[in-house]
Short mmCIF file of C-alpha atoms and ligand atoms in Angstrom, two decimals:
data_model
loop_
_atom_site.label_atom_id
_atom_site.label_comp_id
_atom_site.label_asym_id
_atom_site.label_seq_id
_atom_site.Cartn_x
_atom_site.Cartn_y
_atom_site.Cartn_z
CA MET A 40 11.92 -19.35 -49.33
CA TRP A 41 15.62 -19.27 -48.32
CA LEU A 42 15.33 -23.05 -47.93
CA ILE A 43 14.25 -23.54 -51.59
CA ALA A 44 17.01 -21.16 -52.80
CA ALA A 45 19.63 -23.03 -50.78
CA HIS A 46 18.38 -26.35 -52.09
CA TRP A 47 18.26 -25.06 -55.72
CA LYS A 48 21.73 -23.61 -55.57
CA GLU A 49 22.98 -26.99 -54.33
CA ASN A 50 21.46 -28.94 -57.26
CA GLU A 51 21.73 -26.22 -59.88
CA ARG A 52 18.48 -27.81 -61.37
CA PHE A 53 14.90 -27.08 -60.37
CA ASP A 54 11.59 -28.37 -61.70
CA ILE A 55 8.07 -28.45 -60.39
CA TYR A 56 7.83 -32.22 -60.07
CA HIS A 57 11.11 -32.25 -58.28
CA LEU A 58 9.59 -29.74 -55.91
CA PHE A 59 6.70 -31.90 -54.96
CA SER A 60 8.60 -35.18 -54.90
CA LEU A 61 8.15 -37.17 -51.67
CA ASP A 62 11.28 -35.99 -49.93
CA HIS A 63 10.48 -32.38 -50.85
CA SER A 64 6.84 -32.61 -49.76
CA THR A 65 8.05 -34.16 -46.48
CA TYR A 66 10.41 -31.29 -46.29
CA PHE A 67 7.59 -28.82 -46.83
CA CYS A 68 5.43 -30.63 -44.34
CA VAL A 69 8.21 -30.45 -41.82
CA VAL A 70 8.81 -26.80 -42.62
CA TRP A 71 5.10 -26.09 -42.47
CA VAL A 72 4.68 -27.98 -39.19
CA VAL A 73 7.72 -26.24 -37.68
CA HIS A 74 6.45 -22.92 -38.93
CA ARG A 75 2.97 -23.62 -37.46
CA LYS A 76 4.55 -24.73 -34.19
CA ILE A 77 6.62 -21.56 -34.02
CA ASN A 78 3.46 -19.59 -34.71
CA ILE A 79 1.57 -21.49 -32.07
CA VAL A 80 4.39 -20.98 -29.59
CA ASN A 81 4.55 -17.30 -30.52
CA ASN A 82 0.81 -16.98 -30.19
CA LEU A 83 0.89 -18.78 -26.86
CA GLN A 84 3.75 -16.56 -25.68
CA GLN A 85 1.91 -13.44 -26.81
CA LYS A 86 -1.27 -14.71 -25.16
CA SER A 87 0.51 -15.45 -21.87
CA ASN A 88 2.30 -12.08 -22.06
CA SER A 89 -1.04 -10.31 -22.43
CA GLN A 90 -2.50 -12.46 -19.62
CA GLN A 91 0.51 -11.63 -17.47
CA SER A 92 0.31 -7.92 -18.11
CA ALA A 93 -3.46 -7.96 -17.46
CA VAL A 94 -2.90 -9.55 -14.03
CA GLY A 95 0.15 -7.33 -13.38
CA ILE A 96 -1.78 -4.14 -14.18
CA TRP A 97 -4.69 -5.31 -12.02
CA LEU A 98 -2.37 -5.89 -9.06
CA LEU A 99 -0.81 -2.44 -9.52
CA ILE A 100 -4.29 -0.84 -9.66
CA GLY A 101 -4.98 -2.59 -6.35
CA VAL A 102 -1.77 -1.17 -4.86
CA PHE A 103 -2.66 2.35 -6.04
CA MET A 104 -6.24 2.14 -4.73
CA LEU A 105 -5.02 0.90 -1.32
CA LEU A 106 -2.53 3.78 -1.08
CA MET A 107 -5.36 6.19 -1.95
CA GLN A 108 -7.55 4.57 0.73
CA ILE A 109 -4.86 5.19 3.37
CA VAL A 110 -4.62 8.82 2.24
CA ILE A 111 -8.44 9.23 2.26
CA GLY A 112 -8.41 7.67 5.74
CA GLY A 113 -5.82 10.26 6.81
CA VAL A 114 -7.95 13.13 5.46
CA THR A 115 -11.02 11.64 7.17
CA ARG A 116 -9.20 11.51 10.52
CA LEU A 117 -7.51 14.91 10.26
CA THR A 118 -10.75 16.68 9.27
CA GLY A 119 -12.47 15.13 12.29
CA SER A 120 -14.89 13.25 10.00
CA GLY A 121 -14.37 9.68 11.24
CA LEU A 122 -17.35 9.66 13.65
CA SER A 123 -19.90 11.42 11.42
CA ILE A 124 -21.65 8.19 10.32
CA THR A 125 -22.75 6.37 13.46
CA LYS A 126 -24.00 3.19 11.75
CA TRP A 127 -22.26 0.57 9.57
CA GLU A 128 -24.63 -0.52 6.76
CA ILE A 129 -22.39 -2.47 4.37
CA VAL A 130 -24.89 -2.52 1.45
CA THR A 131 -27.54 0.16 2.04
CA GLY A 132 -24.85 2.58 3.28
CA THR A 133 -23.70 2.86 -0.33
CA ILE A 134 -26.55 5.29 -0.97
CA PRO A 135 -25.93 8.65 0.76
CA PRO A 136 -28.83 10.57 2.39
CA ILE A 137 -31.07 11.99 -0.33
CA GLY A 138 -33.34 14.90 0.45
CA GLU A 139 -33.62 17.06 3.55
CA ALA A 140 -35.46 14.50 5.68
CA GLU A 141 -32.78 11.83 5.23
CA TRP A 142 -29.99 14.36 5.91
CA GLN A 143 -31.75 15.52 9.05
CA GLU A 144 -32.08 11.90 10.16
CA ALA A 145 -28.35 11.29 9.62
CA PHE A 146 -27.52 14.55 11.44
CA ASP A 147 -29.78 13.65 14.36
CA LEU A 148 -27.99 10.32 14.72
CA TYR A 149 -24.67 12.21 14.87
CA LYS A 150 -26.10 14.72 17.35
CA ALA A 151 -26.59 11.78 19.73
CA SER A 152 -22.82 11.04 19.67
CA PRO A 153 -20.30 12.12 22.38
CA GLN A 154 -18.30 14.01 19.73
CA TYR A 155 -21.23 16.28 18.88
CA ALA A 156 -22.06 16.80 22.54
CA LYS A 157 -18.47 17.54 23.63
CA ILE A 158 -16.85 19.13 20.54
CA ASN A 159 -19.26 20.04 17.74
CA GLN A 160 -22.23 21.36 19.69
CA GLY A 161 -24.21 23.81 17.44
CA MET A 162 -22.67 22.51 14.21
CA GLU A 163 -24.54 23.61 11.04
CA MET A 164 -25.92 21.15 8.46
CA GLY A 165 -23.32 22.37 5.93
CA ASP A 166 -20.42 21.48 8.24
CA PHE A 167 -22.05 18.17 9.02
CA LYS A 168 -22.32 17.38 5.27
CA PHE A 169 -18.57 18.14 4.96
CA ILE A 170 -17.53 15.66 7.66
CA PHE A 171 -20.15 13.15 6.44
CA PHE A 172 -18.67 13.32 2.92
CA TRP A 173 -15.19 12.26 4.00
CA GLU A 174 -16.29 9.27 6.10
CA TYR A 175 -18.81 8.29 3.41
CA PHE A 176 -16.10 8.57 0.69
CA HIS A 177 -13.68 6.44 2.77
CA ARG A 178 -16.29 3.67 3.05
CA LEU A 179 -17.37 4.04 -0.61
CA TRP A 180 -13.75 3.70 -1.79
CA ALA A 181 -13.52 0.48 0.25
CA ARG A 182 -16.62 -0.86 -1.54
CA LEU A 183 -15.20 0.23 -4.91
CA MET A 184 -11.95 -1.62 -4.15
CA GLY A 185 -14.09 -4.68 -3.42
CA PHE A 186 -15.56 -4.58 -6.91
CA VAL A 187 -12.27 -3.74 -8.66
CA PHE A 188 -10.75 -6.71 -6.88
CA LEU A 189 -13.49 -9.33 -6.91
CA PHE A 190 -14.77 -9.32 -10.53
CA PRO A 191 -11.33 -9.49 -12.26
CA PHE A 192 -10.29 -12.08 -9.65
CA ILE A 193 -13.21 -14.34 -10.58
CA TYR A 194 -12.57 -13.73 -14.30
CA PHE A 195 -8.79 -14.43 -14.11
CA LEU A 196 -9.46 -17.51 -11.98
CA ALA A 197 -12.05 -18.83 -14.43
CA LYS A 198 -9.69 -18.16 -17.33
CA GLY A 199 -6.80 -19.92 -15.60
CA TYR A 200 -4.59 -16.82 -15.62
CA LEU A 201 -3.69 -17.23 -11.94
CA ARG A 202 -1.20 -19.85 -10.73
CA ASN A 203 -2.43 -21.69 -7.63
CA LYS A 204 0.05 -20.01 -5.28
CA LEU A 205 -0.99 -16.53 -6.41
CA ALA A 206 -4.68 -17.47 -6.29
CA LEU A 207 -4.27 -18.65 -2.68
CA HIS A 208 -2.45 -15.44 -1.76
CA LEU A 209 -5.25 -13.41 -3.31
CA ILE A 210 -7.82 -15.26 -1.19
CA GLY A 211 -5.64 -14.21 1.75
CA VAL A 212 -5.87 -10.61 0.50
CA VAL A 213 -9.69 -10.82 0.53
CA ALA A 214 -9.66 -12.20 4.09
CA LEU A 215 -7.26 -9.49 5.30
CA ALA A 216 -9.37 -6.79 3.60
CA MET A 217 -12.40 -7.98 5.56
CA VAL A 218 -10.40 -7.80 8.80
CA VAL A 219 -9.25 -4.24 7.99
CA ALA A 220 -12.86 -3.16 7.31
CA SER A 221 -14.19 -4.84 10.47
CA PHE A 222 -11.52 -3.13 12.58
CA GLY A 223 -12.47 0.12 10.88
CA TRP A 224 -15.94 -0.23 12.35
CA ILE A 225 -14.60 -1.44 15.75
CA MET A 226 -12.48 1.74 15.80
CA VAL A 227 -15.48 3.99 14.92
CA ALA A 228 -17.64 2.26 17.53
CA SER A 229 -14.94 3.05 20.17
CA GLY A 230 -15.66 6.76 19.59
CA LEU A 231 -19.42 6.47 20.04
CA VAL A 232 -19.34 5.60 23.75
CA SER A 233 -17.92 8.42 25.89
CA ARG A 234 -14.70 9.76 24.37
CA PRO A 235 -15.31 12.30 21.57
CA TYR A 236 -12.53 10.58 19.55
CA VAL A 237 -11.79 7.04 18.40
CA ASN A 238 -9.51 4.97 20.67
CA ALA A 239 -5.84 5.64 19.78
CA TYR A 240 -4.86 1.95 19.96
CA LYS A 241 -7.79 0.85 17.77
CA LEU A 242 -6.92 3.60 15.29
CA THR A 243 -3.34 2.38 15.19
CA LEU A 244 -4.55 -1.20 14.68
CA HIS A 245 -6.81 -0.13 11.81
CA LEU A 246 -3.97 1.91 10.28
CA MET A 247 -1.44 -0.94 10.61
CA LEU A 248 -3.88 -3.53 9.21
CA GLY A 249 -4.52 -1.17 6.27
CA ILE A 250 -0.77 -0.70 5.75
CA SER A 251 -0.28 -4.52 5.99
CA LEU A 252 -2.90 -5.06 3.27
CA PHE A 253 -1.15 -2.48 1.08
CA ALA A 254 2.25 -4.11 1.74
CA TYR A 255 0.87 -7.60 1.01
CA VAL A 256 -0.62 -6.63 -2.40
CA PHE A 257 2.51 -4.60 -3.21
CA TRP A 258 4.70 -7.62 -2.38
CA LEU A 259 2.54 -9.86 -4.59
CA ALA A 260 2.75 -7.33 -7.45
CA ILE A 261 6.56 -7.03 -7.38
CA ASN A 262 6.97 -10.81 -7.14
CA TYR A 263 4.66 -11.17 -10.11
CA LEU A 264 6.30 -8.44 -12.19
CA TRP A 265 9.88 -9.33 -11.20
CA PRO A 266 9.93 -13.11 -10.50
CA ARG A 267 12.86 -13.70 -8.13
CA ASP A 268 14.64 -16.32 -10.24
CA GLY A 269 15.03 -13.87 -13.13
CA ILE A 270 16.65 -10.90 -11.34
CA ALA A 271 20.20 -9.88 -10.35
CA LYS A 272 20.52 -9.97 -6.56
CA LEU A 273 22.67 -8.25 -3.98
CA GLN A 274 24.59 -10.56 -1.66
CA GLY A 275 24.36 -10.67 2.11
CA LEU A 276 21.80 -7.88 2.54
CA LYS A 277 18.62 -9.83 3.33
CA GLY A 278 19.20 -9.63 7.08
CA TRP A 279 19.80 -5.91 6.82
CA SER A 280 16.63 -5.39 4.78
CA THR A 281 14.55 -7.38 7.26
CA GLY A 282 16.00 -5.43 10.19
CA VAL A 283 15.36 -2.04 8.58
CA ILE A 284 11.78 -3.06 7.70
CA ALA A 285 11.20 -4.16 11.32
CA VAL A 286 12.35 -0.74 12.62
CA ALA A 287 10.20 1.01 9.98
CA VAL A 288 7.13 -0.98 11.11
CA ILE A 289 7.78 0.05 14.75
CA GLN A 290 8.01 3.67 13.52
CA LEU A 291 4.69 3.37 11.65
CA ILE A 292 3.01 1.98 14.80
CA LEU A 293 4.44 4.89 16.82
CA GLY A 294 3.17 7.20 14.07
CA GLY A 295 -0.33 5.74 14.41
CA LEU A 296 -0.17 6.33 18.18
CA MET A 297 1.07 9.90 17.50
CA SER A 298 -2.05 10.64 15.48
CA GLY A 299 -4.42 8.67 17.71
CA MET A 300 -3.19 10.57 20.80
CA LYS A 301 -2.81 13.86 18.88
CA ALA A 302 0.68 13.85 20.41
CA GLY A 303 1.91 16.37 17.85
CA LEU A 304 -0.10 19.09 19.66
CA PHE A 305 1.81 18.62 22.93
CA PHE A 306 5.33 19.45 21.61
CA PRO A 307 5.09 21.58 18.43
CA THR A 308 8.84 22.38 18.49
CA TRP A 309 12.01 20.79 17.00
CA PRO A 310 14.74 19.64 17.66
CA ASP A 311 13.79 20.18 21.31
CA MET A 312 10.45 19.28 22.84
CA ASN A 313 9.20 22.54 24.36
CA GLY A 314 12.73 23.62 25.25
CA ALA A 315 14.01 20.25 26.54
CA MET A 316 15.53 17.22 24.74
CA LEU A 317 13.80 15.02 27.33
CA PRO A 318 10.46 16.59 28.38
CA ASP A 319 9.99 17.25 32.13
CA VAL A 320 7.00 14.88 32.37
CA LEU A 321 9.29 12.00 31.30
CA GLN A 322 11.82 12.93 33.98
CA ASP A 323 9.10 12.65 36.68
CA GLY A 324 9.25 9.06 37.99
CA SER A 325 5.75 9.25 39.47
CA GLN A 326 4.33 9.50 35.97
CA TRP A 327 5.77 6.17 34.85
CA HIS A 328 2.77 3.87 35.35
CA LEU A 329 0.57 1.87 32.99
CA ASP A 330 -2.50 3.91 33.83
CA ALA A 331 -0.94 6.81 31.96
CA PHE A 332 -1.23 4.75 28.75
CA LYS A 333 -4.80 3.67 29.53
CA HIS A 334 -5.93 7.24 30.14
CA TYR A 335 -3.64 8.71 27.47
CA ASP A 336 -6.00 11.64 26.86
CA THR A 337 -6.02 12.81 30.48
CA ASN A 338 -2.25 13.29 30.99
CA ALA A 339 0.77 14.49 29.00
CA PHE A 340 2.93 11.44 29.83
CA ALA A 341 1.68 9.06 27.10
CA PRO A 342 1.76 11.65 24.25
CA ALA A 343 5.23 12.78 25.47
CA ILE A 344 6.75 9.30 25.49
CA VAL A 345 5.14 8.44 22.13
CA GLN A 346 6.49 11.58 20.46
CA PHE A 347 9.91 11.15 22.11
CA ALA A 348 10.04 7.55 20.82
CA HIS A 349 8.73 8.56 17.37
CA ARG A 350 11.52 11.12 17.01
CA GLY A 351 14.15 8.73 18.41
CA VAL A 352 13.21 5.87 16.11
CA ALA A 353 13.20 8.31 13.18
CA TYR A 354 16.87 9.12 13.87
CA ILE A 355 17.77 5.41 14.29
CA LEU A 356 15.94 4.58 11.03
CA THR A 357 17.81 7.39 9.27
CA ALA A 358 21.18 5.96 10.32
CA LEU A 359 20.18 2.38 9.41
CA VAL A 360 18.85 3.32 5.97
CA LEU A 361 21.99 5.31 5.13
CA VAL A 362 24.31 2.42 6.12
CA PHE A 363 22.08 -0.09 4.29
CA THR A 364 22.15 2.05 1.13
CA VAL A 365 25.94 2.47 1.22
CA ARG A 366 26.38 -1.30 1.65
CA ALA A 367 24.08 -1.93 -1.30
CA PHE A 368 25.82 0.55 -3.59
CA LYS A 369 29.16 -1.14 -2.86
CA GLN A 370 27.74 -3.99 -4.98
CA GLN A 371 26.79 -1.67 -7.87
CA PRO A 372 23.11 -2.55 -8.12
CA VAL A 373 21.57 -2.35 -11.61
CA GLY A 374 18.10 -1.67 -13.08
CA PRO A 375 15.14 -1.69 -10.63
CA ALA A 376 17.42 -2.47 -7.66
CA LYS A 377 19.52 0.62 -8.43
CA LEU A 378 16.37 2.72 -8.73
CA GLY A 379 15.06 1.33 -5.43
CA PHE A 380 18.27 2.05 -3.51
CA THR A 381 18.60 5.51 -5.05
CA LEU A 382 15.05 6.43 -4.01
CA LEU A 383 15.35 5.01 -0.48
CA PRO A 384 17.51 7.67 1.25
CA VAL A 385 15.64 10.41 -0.63
CA LEU A 386 12.22 9.13 0.54
CA LEU A 387 13.49 8.76 4.09
CA LEU A 388 14.85 12.31 4.28
CA VAL A 389 11.61 13.64 2.75
CA GLN A 390 9.60 11.67 5.35
CA VAL A 391 11.66 12.98 8.28
CA THR A 392 11.35 16.52 6.95
CA LEU A 393 7.57 16.12 6.54
CA GLY A 394 7.38 14.93 10.13
CA ILE A 395 9.33 17.96 11.39
CA VAL A 396 7.18 20.33 9.32
CA THR A 397 4.02 18.63 10.66
CA VAL A 398 5.26 19.13 14.23
CA PHE A 399 6.10 22.78 13.66
CA ASN A 400 2.59 23.35 12.28
CA SER A 401 0.78 21.42 14.99
CA ILE A 402 -0.28 24.55 16.88
CA GLY A 403 -3.81 23.96 18.25
CA THR A 404 -4.70 21.54 15.44
CA ILE A 405 -2.78 19.06 13.30
CA PRO A 406 -2.39 20.49 9.75
CA VAL A 407 -4.43 18.28 7.36
CA SER A 408 -2.13 18.60 4.34
CA TRP A 409 1.20 18.02 6.13
CA GLY A 410 -0.31 15.27 8.29
CA VAL A 411 -1.63 13.41 5.25
CA LEU A 412 1.62 13.87 3.27
CA HIS A 413 3.52 12.54 6.27
CA GLN A 414 1.21 9.54 6.52
CA ALA A 415 1.52 8.76 2.79
CA GLY A 416 5.30 9.26 3.01
CA GLY A 417 5.51 6.61 5.73
CA VAL A 418 3.63 4.08 3.58
CA LEU A 419 5.77 4.83 0.49
CA LEU A 420 8.93 4.42 2.57
CA LEU A 421 7.75 0.96 3.64
CA ALA A 422 6.96 0.11 -0.01
CA ASN A 423 10.45 1.21 -1.02
CA LEU A 424 11.97 -1.03 1.67
CA ILE A 425 9.87 -4.03 0.54
CA PHE A 426 10.91 -3.32 -3.06
CA VAL A 427 14.68 -3.28 -2.40
CA ARG A 428 14.41 -6.34 -0.15
CA HIS A 429 13.16 -8.20 -3.23
CA PHE A 430 16.62 -7.79 -4.74
CA CYS A 431 18.53 -8.84 -1.62
CA LEU A 432 19.90 -12.29 -0.93
CA SER A 433 20.80 -13.71 2.46
CA LYS A 434 23.97 -15.59 1.56
CA ALA A 435 27.19 -13.64 0.74
C1 HEM B 1645 11.25 7.79 9.04
C2 HEM B 1645 10.65 8.57 9.77
C3 HEM B 1645 9.17 8.65 10.05
C4 HEM B 1645 8.14 7.82 9.70
C5 HEM B 1645 8.19 6.54 8.88
C6 HEM B 1645 6.92 8.39 10.27
C7 HEM B 1645 5.65 7.83 10.12
C8 HEM B 1645 4.49 8.36 10.64
C9 HEM B 1645 3.16 7.81 10.47
C10 HEM B 1645 2.81 6.58 9.64
C11 HEM B 1645 2.30 8.60 11.14
C12 HEM B 1645 0.80 8.39 11.29
C13 HEM B 1645 0.10 9.18 10.34
C14 HEM B 1645 -1.36 9.03 10.48
O1 HEM B 1645 -1.87 8.14 11.10
O2 HEM B 1645 -1.99 9.88 9.94
C15 HEM B 1645 3.06 9.64 11.74
C16 HEM B 1645 2.52 10.65 12.50
C17 HEM B 1645 3.23 11.72 12.95
N1 HEM B 1645 4.61 11.91 12.84
FE1 HEM B 1645 5.92 10.73 11.91
N2 HEM B 1645 7.22 9.54 10.95
C18 HEM B 1645 8.59 9.73 10.85
C19 HEM B 1645 9.33 10.75 11.38
C20 HEM B 1645 8.80 11.79 12.08
C21 HEM B 1645 9.57 12.89 12.62
C22 HEM B 1645 11.09 13.04 12.52
C23 HEM B 1645 8.67 13.72 13.21
C24 HEM B 1645 8.91 15.02 13.93
C25 HEM B 1645 9.94 15.34 14.59
C26 HEM B 1645 7.33 13.15 13.03
C27 HEM B 1645 6.17 13.72 13.49
C28 HEM B 1645 4.90 13.14 13.37
C29 HEM B 1645 3.65 13.76 13.85
C30 HEM B 1645 3.52 15.11 14.51
C31 HEM B 1645 2.62 12.86 13.60
C32 HEM B 1645 1.11 13.00 13.92
C33 HEM B 1645 0.39 13.56 12.75
C34 HEM B 1645 -1.10 13.44 12.93
O3 HEM B 1645 -1.62 13.54 14.04
O4 HEM B 1645 -1.74 13.24 11.93
N3 HEM B 1645 7.44 11.98 12.34
N4 HEM B 1645 4.41 9.48 11.43
#
């Protein structure tokens, strides 16, 4: 419209034939074509925006479900439910026991396990159903994640919503998920032999593989939602972020060993460890041999050194994160980077506090709620570190 007005004003004369003369109709064609093109481009942009947000939301749902799976895993472990289902039936295990006969069968299978014989002798069916529920729910959530992942993945792939690189990464996610699940069963099987608990090292491996899967999908999601070439970056902090993440991963591994060895029960005091900064058993040279780690549940040495290291690395991580945050704020981060670096010291201090509260409450048993909060806090701290690293550049 403004085009016609401009043209009319210029010639002060306007008639219908003039309008449809050749040069005007070309004009209109051009205008029409340009207009159509703009529309097509707009439609394409809108379409790709909706495609992008569909994939972005799907990735974030995956991140949330994986975090929930780690929490459910923590509840399963801390309620002593992990060994209640003594078989791994990937498909038929989806259906829980129905009717008394099937429940009795499941209970009888559990009664044949070392855990029942050594710890839960005389357990009632009601208590068995409680521990069965948590292990069953942990496995069911894994199956559910499989569906929530696989069907949209096939759909997005078929629709061409996924760029090759992302599609390849997502195939990697599927492969890693299978490894996590397989090690879940290898861990359970380790508790069906003689020990009434799963093996601490296999538990830590399952936990770390689960955390790696979470970190991988989280990393894919933030790269997808905040492509690196479009964001403001902080100079000279990439090395720092990598170093802090490495120390955090060591701390998570030590945390897994803490829970696998129930090390919290041995020294439920803070800041000392039963009255000493360095427990007596660690000052006894005769205790320092590899066997102590192999038979970690028959001596206090392995739990003592694991808890001592877990506390020590927590203090080192605290110092590193505070220096890292100060260095970042010197560059006045903006937007998501600012949010990430503001949250980081807060999450760390919350995590350390949760750890101390968990230790204080580890009298006779590890408190389920504090233990699970502490586990989730560790995973969120790692996510925060991966997030801020996304905004860090190596070169100054
Ligand atoms: C940045 C610091 C810390 C991180 C990232 C961290 C991380 C973790 C993780 C991931 C676990 C394993 C949880 C599980 O498998 O359920 C764990 C367990 C544990 N941590 Fe920490 N932790 C930190 C600091 C501390 C501190 C300062 C203390 C106490 C002084 C502490 C005490 C414990 C205890 C008692 C457990 C065993 C809980 C259980 O058996 O479930 N943690 N930690």
